[in-house]
Amino acid sequence: MQFTAQEISLLLNGTVEGDAFVKVDKLAKIEEGEAGSLTFLANPKYEQFLYTTNASVVIINQDLQLTAPVKGTLIRVENAYSAFTVLLEQYNTLKLNKKGIEEPCFIHPTAQVGADPYIGAFAYIGTNVKIGDHCKIYPNVNIGDNVTIGNNVTLFSGATIYFDCVIGNNVIIHSGAVIGSDGFGFAPNPDGTYTKIAQIGNVVIGDDVEVGANTAIDRATMGSTVIGKGVKIDNLVQIAHNVEVGEHTVIAGQAGISGSTKIGKNAVIGGQVGISGHINIANGTQLSAQSGINSSITEEGKVWGGTPYMSYKDYLRAHSKLRKLPELDRKVYELEKLIEELRKKGH
Amino acid sequence: MQFTAQEISLLLNGTVEGDAFVKVDKLAKIEEGEAGSLTFLANPKYEQFLYTTNASVVIINQDLQLTAPVKGTLIRVENAYSAFTVLLEQYNTLKLNKKGIEEPCFIHPTAQVGADPYIGAFAYIGTNVKIGDHCKIYPNVNIGDNVTIGNNVTLFSGATIYFDCVIGNNVIIHSGAVIGSDGFGFAPNPDGTYTKIAQIGNVVIGDDVEVGANTAIDRATMGSTVIGKGVKIDNLVQIAHNVEVGEHTVIAGQAGISGSTKIGKNAVIGGQVGISGHINIANGTQLSAQSGINSSITEEGKVWGGTPYMSYKDYLRAHSKLRKLPELDRKVYELEKLIEELRKKGH
Amino acid sequence: MQFTAQEISLLLNGTVEGDAFVKVDKLAKIEEGEAGSLTFLANPKYEQFLYTTNASVVIINQDLQLTAPVKGTLIRVENAYSAFTVLLEQYNTLKLNKKGIEEPCFIHPTAQVGADPYIGAFAYIGTNVKIGDHCKIYPNVNIGDNVTIGNNVTLFSGATIYFDCVIGNNVIIHSGAVIGSDGFGFAPNPDGTYTKIAQIGNVVIGDDVEVGANTAIDRATMGSTVIGKGVKIDNLVQIAHNVEVGEHTVIAGQAGISGSTKIGKNAVIGGQVGISGHINIANGTQLSAQSGINSSITEEGKVWGGTPYMSYKDYLRAHSKLRKLPELDRKVYELEKLIEELRKKGH
């Protein structure tokens, strides 16, 4: 996919300075731009690179005054950053614009697939599955029986959706993610063995959700594990049975949420955070990386850290002293001796 | 799958009160019951919902005395909870009752598959594999050469079993789980590079084990990584080479066990726990979530927490003081000044 | 695969003592050796097992003096440990010596596959993919469009490489690993929602890298996420977008590295370690298990631990005192009372 400076300028409603017919076929950062690449300058602190970059085309702001000669072609636009974002998005859409049905794939006769699909080879679509329009089902994806999927959904290679789950519109699920595996529920027996508790619920994922690679979201024991609209989940996250995550909450890599816990809206959960089961986390809560949350948080919009957790301010203060704990210990020992001395002196 | 109240009552040896011909096609919690659903009341604290639920059928205890009218049909049984558990299990069995061999799948001519199998499309069964009776191999499962699998085993979509591994009877392995990947063994060279140590052992999984989604269990360097009978492993757990896990031990999500460590029987390992290599953990040990275990635990049946770990009681006491560490620090500083003052006053 | 003591001795340039025609078909540790197995004795502390093992063949050092009779056949070599390592490697090579192309697999007509490949059933090889010589692509592997793969690469079942990524020579990627999933990049909007930032970069993996099962390495937003030559990554590791890992660094299981962080060469990152985004970690740094690294480390070759992190020595000292914190607290309380007493006595 090659484009001339002219073509890009037209798309961005810009003006060309220099060779309008130079061709580019990739996007780059300004400091890494090579011949054949397109880049942009938005942040003045990178202006130096404008005069040294080897990029063939650079998008710049309308009003930028050059202070030295540039090698490549310039495209002036009102807002270079926004213009580049538009290109990024378009480039990405082109990259991901797969169409058609590759063979062999498995589509059960009872399954319904909407308009304009991509279905990769070795994808599996089970009994009574309903898939909306403009969906992309990459190779080796597994969609279990009775799953319902909205419009504009992308499931990357090797993602698995267990039976009965429901996926909203505009959802992206990355490779290796597993949606709807059994919750971890076992009843202990007097002899030390466990009996499995059947997990007959499902997972319901709202619109505009993204789920990262190799993340696991378990089905509810009964009812639904619910991922709210707009939630963004990173890689290798564990979400246990009957958890509910409120709208527009963000969960970073390797965090884990135990069974039946309810996370509010607009929360931010850091990497490797662990959250106990059967608790509630208020809207807008922020949890710093690696913190361990073992009881409900009821105040909205606060920041917390540590294991067990405390306010982020307390956490920073306490842990700054932790390193000095041996010195503190020593001081107390010295004080004990001094007081003993004072007391011996006849007090 | 629709059933009448009458049919369910017969199955449970109960008695019907109300419309015996009302039909249900799903199970629900009593507080969420809609028309067409079946629910139960066992815990007296939920009795209020009995009079408000829209569930079409409710299973209740024989001796429950109604204090208000109910909308749906009742089925009285000796123990409502047990009866519902029976239904859960039956419902689950129906859901998972897949049969037959879907095409295309790959079954090597030297492989042996027992009676009554389900083998999904795109499942791969390698050379000399032996699979017992009544096994369910979901789509896109990979079974490497020389693997042996018992009876009544379920491997969900995308699970992978590397060559030479052995899986017992009644085992359930969820999607994305990897059994038998190479142990993480490298010999350091003087120049800073590493040489891979060939990992030629296998993984042996006992009867009645469940392995969660995206969990990884590495093969032994030599000999076997062993998962004992009845062990239950949650999602995203890491079990390194040559680990041995004793019977009926439970391992929660995102826990990790390093190489050659031996875990006793009936232990409970919390979420995100990390356990060092080459140590032993006694039978019945309980490790609280996120704890870090860096030396052997020899006393049986104790509870531990923290990183580095201490008794759970010490852990709770120490961490309750941790938040106050800055105040303690301040107090010691004040004491130092006071004592200095006392000493100056001529002592 | 059966071999006689004679054949093995020839291969190792050794000398046989005992029955040269006894056959072995597996490798074992000396303490676990059964009839039909081959083992070795290198560490004098295991010498007792030489006289009790049931292994059919034992490799020993040239100069070992027997102090009792042995049951099996001996092969004397200059260095028993090295000789056994050679056998391990050969055994492993035989085990993994798969060849040919299994059907059905999907190889796009524009893809190029080098000499001597193994391509398993249900493997997917996309548009313009280039694969070098002697590569092994196991069943259900997914290789996206425009991926380039070097020589002697092994991708185990179910590994996924997203489009545009580059894999060097002699790389091993285990089952379920995902290379090139989207970085976790979202721009917050004033209304609390998030807009996805297109992730158009790729992942570049150097020669001699090994990637563990179910590990996830995200593609760069722009440019490349880079895994240097000789890096060894364990299972379930999270590597975020635009991270760079220096040559011959080792990363243990369940560690996580946040976006744009640069890890130096020859570092050792322990299990479950978390590293913040946009920081630098010096060459040769060692991070103990579960530590949390929230700022750059500039000194080379040091050891660190804890969350937030401190020098490993400080970490050990501080945490050894942590358990005694309640006692320290009590002591300070006692001191306060004593001083109050002293002051009351007229000072």
JSON list of C-alpha atoms in Angstrom, two decimals, chain B residues 105-106 122-124 140 142 145-146 160 162-164 176 178 181-182 184 186 192-194 196 198 200 214-216 218 222 236-238 242 254-256 272-274 290-292 307-310 314 317-318 321-322 325 328 331-332 335 338-339 341-342 345 347, chain C residues 27-29 32 40 84 88-89 91-92 95-96 98 102-104 118 121-122 139-140 156-158 172 174-176 210 213-214 230 232-236 248 250-254 266 268 272 290 315 319 322-323 325-329 332 335-336 339 342-343 347:
[
{"chain": "B", "resi": 105, "resn": "CYS", "atom": "CA", "xyz": [-10.45, -33.40, 12.66]},
{"chain": "B", "resi": 106, "resn": "PHE", "atom": "CA", "xyz": [-7.05, -35.10, 12.71]},
{"chain": "B", "resi": 122, "resn": "PHE", "atom": "CA", "xyz": [-9.98, -29.15, 14.08]},
{"chain": "B", "resi": 123, "resn": "ALA", "atom": "CA", "xyz": [-9.02, -31.25, 17.10]},
{"chain": "B", "resi": 124, "resn": "TYR", "atom": "CA", "xyz": [-5.61, -32.88, 16.65]},
{"chain": "B", "resi": 140, "resn": "ASN", "atom": "CA", "xyz": [-9.03, -27.07, 18.25]},
{"chain": "B", "resi": 142, "resn": "ASN", "atom": "CA", "xyz": [-4.13, -30.48, 20.57]},
{"chain": "B", "resi": 145, "resn": "ASP", "atom": "CA", "xyz": [2.21, -37.95, 20.36]},
{"chain": "B", "resi": 146, "resn": "ASN", "atom": "CA", "xyz": [2.12, -40.78, 22.92]},
{"chain": "B", "resi": 160, "resn": "THR", "atom": "CA", "xyz": [-2.97, -28.37, 24.54]},
{"chain": "B", "resi": 162, "resn": "TYR", "atom": "CA", "xyz": [2.26, -31.98, 24.81]},
{"chain": "B", "resi": 163, "resn": "PHE", "atom": "CA", "xyz": [3.66, -35.37, 23.82]},
{"chain": "B", "resi": 164, "resn": "ASP", "atom": "CA", "xyz": [4.20, -38.16, 26.38]},
{"chain": "B", "resi": 176, "resn": "GLY", "atom": "CA", "xyz": [-6.12, -22.49, 26.68]},
{"chain": "B", "resi": 178, "resn": "VAL", "atom": "CA", "xyz": [-1.15, -25.98, 28.37]},
{"chain": "B", "resi": 181, "resn": "SER", "atom": "CA", "xyz": [5.42, -27.29, 27.86]},
{"chain": "B", "resi": 182, "resn": "ASP", "atom": "CA", "xyz": [9.18, -27.25, 28.41]},
{"chain": "B", "resi": 184, "resn": "PHE", "atom": "CA", "xyz": [12.36, -23.21, 32.18]},
{"chain": "B", "resi": 186, "resn": "PHE", "atom": "CA", "xyz": [18.94, -23.05, 31.00]},
{"chain": "B", "resi": 192, "resn": "GLY", "atom": "CA", "xyz": [26.43, -14.42, 29.59]},
{"chain": "B", "resi": 193, "resn": "THR", "atom": "CA", "xyz": [24.47, -16.55, 27.12]},
{"chain": "B", "resi": 194, "resn": "TYR", "atom": "CA", "xyz": [22.36, -19.54, 28.12]},
{"chain": "B", "resi": 196, "resn": "LYS", "atom": "CA", "xyz": [18.84, -24.79, 26.89]},
{"chain": "B", "resi": 198, "resn": "ALA", "atom": "CA", "xyz": [16.54, -30.46, 27.16]},
{"chain": "B", "resi": 200, "resn": "ILE", "atom": "CA", "xyz": [12.56, -34.80, 28.36]},
{"chain": "B", "resi": 214, "resn": "ASN", "atom": "CA", "xyz": [-4.88, -20.63, 30.41]},
{"chain": "B", "resi": 215, "resn": "THR", "atom": "CA", "xyz": [-3.04, -22.43, 33.20]},
{"chain": "B", "resi": 216, "resn": "ALA", "atom": "CA", "xyz": [0.43, -23.77, 32.29]},
{"chain": "B", "resi": 218, "resn": "ASP", "atom": "CA", "xyz": [5.52, -27.62, 32.54]},
{"chain": "B", "resi": 222, "resn": "MET", "atom": "CA", "xyz": [13.53, -35.76, 33.65]},
{"chain": "B", "resi": 236, "resn": "LEU", "atom": "CA", "xyz": [-3.73, -18.66, 34.84]},
{"chain": "B", "resi": 237, "resn": "VAL", "atom": "CA", "xyz": [-1.76, -20.73, 37.35]},
{"chain": "B", "resi": 238, "resn": "GLN", "atom": "CA", "xyz": [1.91, -21.50, 36.67]},
{"chain": "B", "resi": 242, "resn": "ASN", "atom": "CA", "xyz": [9.23, -31.30, 38.43]},
{"chain": "B", "resi": 254, "resn": "GLN", "atom": "CA", "xyz": [-2.66, -16.71, 39.14]},
{"chain": "B", "resi": 255, "resn": "ALA", "atom": "CA", "xyz": [-0.68, -18.58, 41.81]},
{"chain": "B", "resi": 256, "resn": "GLY", "atom": "CA", "xyz": [2.78, -19.76, 40.74]},
{"chain": "B", "resi": 272, "resn": "GLN", "atom": "CA", "xyz": [-1.45, -14.80, 43.21]},
{"chain": "B", "resi": 273, "resn": "VAL", "atom": "CA", "xyz": [0.64, -16.70, 45.76]},
{"chain": "B", "resi": 274, "resn": "GLY", "atom": "CA", "xyz": [4.26, -17.29, 44.71]},
{"chain": "B", "resi": 290, "resn": "GLN", "atom": "CA", "xyz": [-0.46, -12.85, 47.31]},
{"chain": "B", "resi": 291, "resn": "SER", "atom": "CA", "xyz": [1.83, -14.39, 49.91]},
{"chain": "B", "resi": 292, "resn": "GLY", "atom": "CA", "xyz": [5.40, -15.26, 48.92]},
{"chain": "B", "resi": 307, "resn": "THR", "atom": "CA", "xyz": [6.02, -11.76, 51.59]},
{"chain": "B", "resi": 308, "resn": "PRO", "atom": "CA", "xyz": [8.31, -13.03, 52.99]},
{"chain": "B", "resi": 309, "resn": "TYR", "atom": "CA", "xyz": [5.76, -15.15, 54.72]},
{"chain": "B", "resi": 310, "resn": "MET", "atom": "CA", "xyz": [4.95, -15.40, 58.43]},
{"chain": "B", "resi": 314, "resn": "ASP", "atom": "CA", "xyz": [1.72, -12.41, 62.79]},
{"chain": "B", "resi": 317, "resn": "ARG", "atom": "CA", "xyz": [-0.71, -8.01, 63.42]},
{"chain": "B", "resi": 318, "resn": "ALA", "atom": "CA", "xyz": [2.39, -6.73, 61.63]},
{"chain": "B", "resi": 321, "resn": "LYS", "atom": "CA", "xyz": [0.96, -1.70, 62.46]},
{"chain": "B", "resi": 322, "resn": "LEU", "atom": "CA", "xyz": [2.56, -1.00, 59.10]},
{"chain": "B", "resi": 325, "resn": "LEU", "atom": "CA", "xyz": [4.81, 3.18, 60.98]},
{"chain": "B", "resi": 328, "resn": "LEU", "atom": "CA", "xyz": [5.79, 5.23, 65.39]},
{"chain": "B", "resi": 331, "resn": "LYS", "atom": "CA", "xyz": [7.11, 8.93, 68.50]},
{"chain": "B", "resi": 332, "resn": "VAL", "atom": "CA", "xyz": [10.64, 7.57, 68.66]},
{"chain": "B", "resi": 335, "resn": "LEU", "atom": "CA", "xyz": [11.31, 10.19, 72.82]},
{"chain": "B", "resi": 338, "resn": "LEU", "atom": "CA", "xyz": [12.79, 14.03, 75.68]},
{"chain": "B", "resi": 339, "resn": "ILE", "atom": "CA", "xyz": [15.58, 11.79, 76.85]},
{"chain": "B", "resi": 341, "resn": "GLU", "atom": "CA", "xyz": [16.44, 16.87, 77.63]},
{"chain": "B", "resi": 342, "resn": "LEU", "atom": "CA", "xyz": [16.33, 14.69, 80.73]},
{"chain": "B", "resi": 345, "resn": "LYS", "atom": "CA", "xyz": [19.14, 18.41, 83.12]},
{"chain": "B", "resi": 347, "resn": "HIS", "atom": "CA", "xyz": [21.83, 13.43, 84.86]},
{"chain": "C", "resi": 27, "resn": "LEU", "atom": "CA", "xyz": [16.39, -41.86, 30.32]},
{"chain": "C", "resi": 28, "resn": "ALA", "atom": "CA", "xyz": [16.05, -41.65, 34.10]},
{"chain": "C", "resi": 29, "resn": "LYS", "atom": "CA", "xyz": [17.55, -40.16, 37.24]},
{"chain": "C", "resi": 32, "resn": "GLU", "atom": "CA", "xyz": [14.55, -43.66, 39.86]},
{"chain": "C", "resi": 40, "resn": "PHE", "atom": "CA", "xyz": [24.39, -41.43, 34.79]},
{"chain": "C", "resi": 84, "resn": "PHE", "atom": "CA", "xyz": [24.51, -37.42, 29.46]},
{"chain": "C", "resi": 88, "resn": "LEU", "atom": "CA", "xyz": [19.44, -35.64, 26.50]},
{"chain": "C", "resi": 89, "resn": "GLU", "atom": "CA", "xyz": [19.80, -33.28, 23.60]},
{"chain": "C", "resi": 91, "resn": "TYR", "atom": "CA", "xyz": [16.79, -37.73, 22.65]},
{"chain": "C", "resi": 92, "resn": "ASN", "atom": "CA", "xyz": [14.97, -34.42, 22.60]},
{"chain": "C", "resi": 95, "resn": "LYS", "atom": "CA", "xyz": [11.26, -36.55, 20.01]},
{"chain": "C", "resi": 96, "resn": "LEU", "atom": "CA", "xyz": [10.80, -33.24, 18.26]},
{"chain": "C", "resi": 98, "resn": "LYS", "atom": "CA", "xyz": [8.59, -33.97, 13.12]},
{"chain": "C", "resi": 102, "resn": "GLU", "atom": "CA", "xyz": [-0.17, -32.48, 7.49]},
{"chain": "C", "resi": 103, "resn": "GLU", "atom": "CA", "xyz": [-3.57, -31.87, 5.90]},
{"chain": "C", "resi": 104, "resn": "PRO", "atom": "CA", "xyz": [-5.66, -29.87, 6.21]},
{"chain": "C", "resi": 118, "resn": "TYR", "atom": "CA", "xyz": [6.97, -29.49, 9.61]},
{"chain": "C", "resi": 121, "resn": "ALA", "atom": "CA", "xyz": [-2.80, -29.88, 10.64]},
{"chain": "C", "resi": 122, "resn": "PHE", "atom": "CA", "xyz": [-4.98, -26.80, 11.17]},
{"chain": "C", "resi": 139, "resn": "PRO", "atom": "CA", "xyz": [-0.99, -27.91, 14.72]},
{"chain": "C", "resi": 140, "resn": "ASN", "atom": "CA", "xyz": [-3.36, -24.98, 15.27]},
{"chain": "C", "resi": 156, "resn": "PHE", "atom": "CA", "xyz": [4.24, -25.24, 19.41]},
{"chain": "C", "resi": 157, "resn": "SER", "atom": "CA", "xyz": [0.51, -25.94, 19.09]},
{"chain": "C", "resi": 158, "resn": "GLY", "atom": "CA", "xyz": [-1.77, -22.98, 19.45]},
{"chain": "C", "resi": 172, "resn": "ILE", "atom": "CA", "xyz": [11.14, -21.54, 20.35]},
{"chain": "C", "resi": 174, "resn": "HIS", "atom": "CA", "xyz": [5.48, -22.50, 23.37]},
{"chain": "C", "resi": 175, "resn": "SER", "atom": "CA", "xyz": [1.78, -23.27, 23.16]},
{"chain": "C", "resi": 176, "resn": "GLY", "atom": "CA", "xyz": [-0.68, -20.50, 23.83]},
{"chain": "C", "resi": 210, "resn": "GLU", "atom": "CA", "xyz": [12.52, -18.86, 24.00]},
{"chain": "C", "resi": 213, "resn": "ALA", "atom": "CA", "xyz": [3.43, -21.08, 27.37]},
{"chain": "C", "resi": 214, "resn": "ASN", "atom": "CA", "xyz": [0.60, -18.53, 27.48]},
{"chain": "C", "resi": 230, "resn": "GLY", "atom": "CA", "xyz": [19.10, -14.89, 23.58]},
{"chain": "C", "resi": 232, "resn": "LYS", "atom": "CA", "xyz": [14.53, -16.45, 27.79]},
{"chain": "C", "resi": 233, "resn": "ILE", "atom": "CA", "xyz": [10.94, -15.81, 28.86]},
{"chain": "C", "resi": 234, "resn": "ASP", "atom": "CA", "xyz": [8.99, -18.20, 31.08]},
{"chain": "C", "resi": 235, "resn": "ASN", "atom": "CA", "xyz": [5.24, -18.93, 31.12]},
{"chain": "C", "resi": 236, "resn": "LEU", "atom": "CA", "xyz": [2.40, -16.42, 31.63]},
{"chain": "C", "resi": 248, "resn": "HIS", "atom": "CA", "xyz": [20.39, -12.60, 27.28]},
{"chain": "C", "resi": 250, "resn": "VAL", "atom": "CA", "xyz": [15.90, -13.98, 31.71]},
{"chain": "C", "resi": 251, "resn": "ILE", "atom": "CA", "xyz": [12.31, -13.36, 32.80]},
{"chain": "C", "resi": 252, "resn": "ALA", "atom": "CA", "xyz": [10.63, -15.84, 35.16]},
{"chain": "C", "resi": 253, "resn": "GLY", "atom": "CA", "xyz": [6.99, -16.90, 35.25]},
{"chain": "C", "resi": 254, "resn": "GLN", "atom": "CA", "xyz": [4.13, -14.43, 35.69]},
{"chain": "C", "resi": 266, "resn": "ASN", "atom": "CA", "xyz": [21.86, -9.98, 31.12]},
{"chain": "C", "resi": 268, "resn": "VAL", "atom": "CA", "xyz": [17.38, -11.61, 35.75]},
{"chain": "C", "resi": 272, "resn": "GLN", "atom": "CA", "xyz": [5.65, -12.39, 39.58]},
{"chain": "C", "resi": 290, "resn": "GLN", "atom": "CA", "xyz": [7.26, -10.54, 43.54]},
{"chain": "C", "resi": 315, "resn": "TYR", "atom": "CA", "xyz": [14.74, -5.66, 51.82]},
{"chain": "C", "resi": 319, "resn": "HIS", "atom": "CA", "xyz": [11.24, -7.49, 56.31]},
{"chain": "C", "resi": 322, "resn": "LEU", "atom": "CA", "xyz": [8.41, -6.37, 59.95]},
{"chain": "C", "resi": 323, "resn": "ARG", "atom": "CA", "xyz": [7.18, -9.41, 61.81]},
{"chain": "C", "resi": 325, "resn": "LEU", "atom": "CA", "xyz": [6.67, -4.53, 64.40]},
{"chain": "C", "resi": 326, "resn": "PRO", "atom": "CA", "xyz": [3.91, -5.11, 67.00]},
{"chain": "C", "resi": 327, "resn": "GLU", "atom": "CA", "xyz": [6.62, -5.78, 69.64]},
{"chain": "C", "resi": 328, "resn": "LEU", "atom": "CA", "xyz": [8.46, -2.62, 68.61]},
{"chain": "C", "resi": 329, "resn": "ASP", "atom": "CA", "xyz": [5.23, -0.71, 68.89]},
{"chain": "C", "resi": 332, "resn": "VAL", "atom": "CA", "xyz": [7.79, 2.41, 72.30]},
{"chain": "C", "resi": 335, "resn": "LEU", "atom": "CA", "xyz": [9.21, 3.83, 76.84]},
{"chain": "C", "resi": 336, "resn": "GLU", "atom": "CA", "xyz": [6.70, 6.64, 76.62]},
{"chain": "C", "resi": 339, "resn": "ILE", "atom": "CA", "xyz": [9.73, 8.75, 80.39]},
{"chain": "C", "resi": 342, "resn": "LEU", "atom": "CA", "xyz": [10.74, 10.11, 84.96]},
{"chain": "C", "resi": 343, "resn": "ARG", "atom": "CA", "xyz": [9.52, 13.57, 84.03]},
{"chain": "C", "resi": 347, "resn": "HIS", "atom": "CA", "xyz": [12.39, 16.76, 86.17]}
]
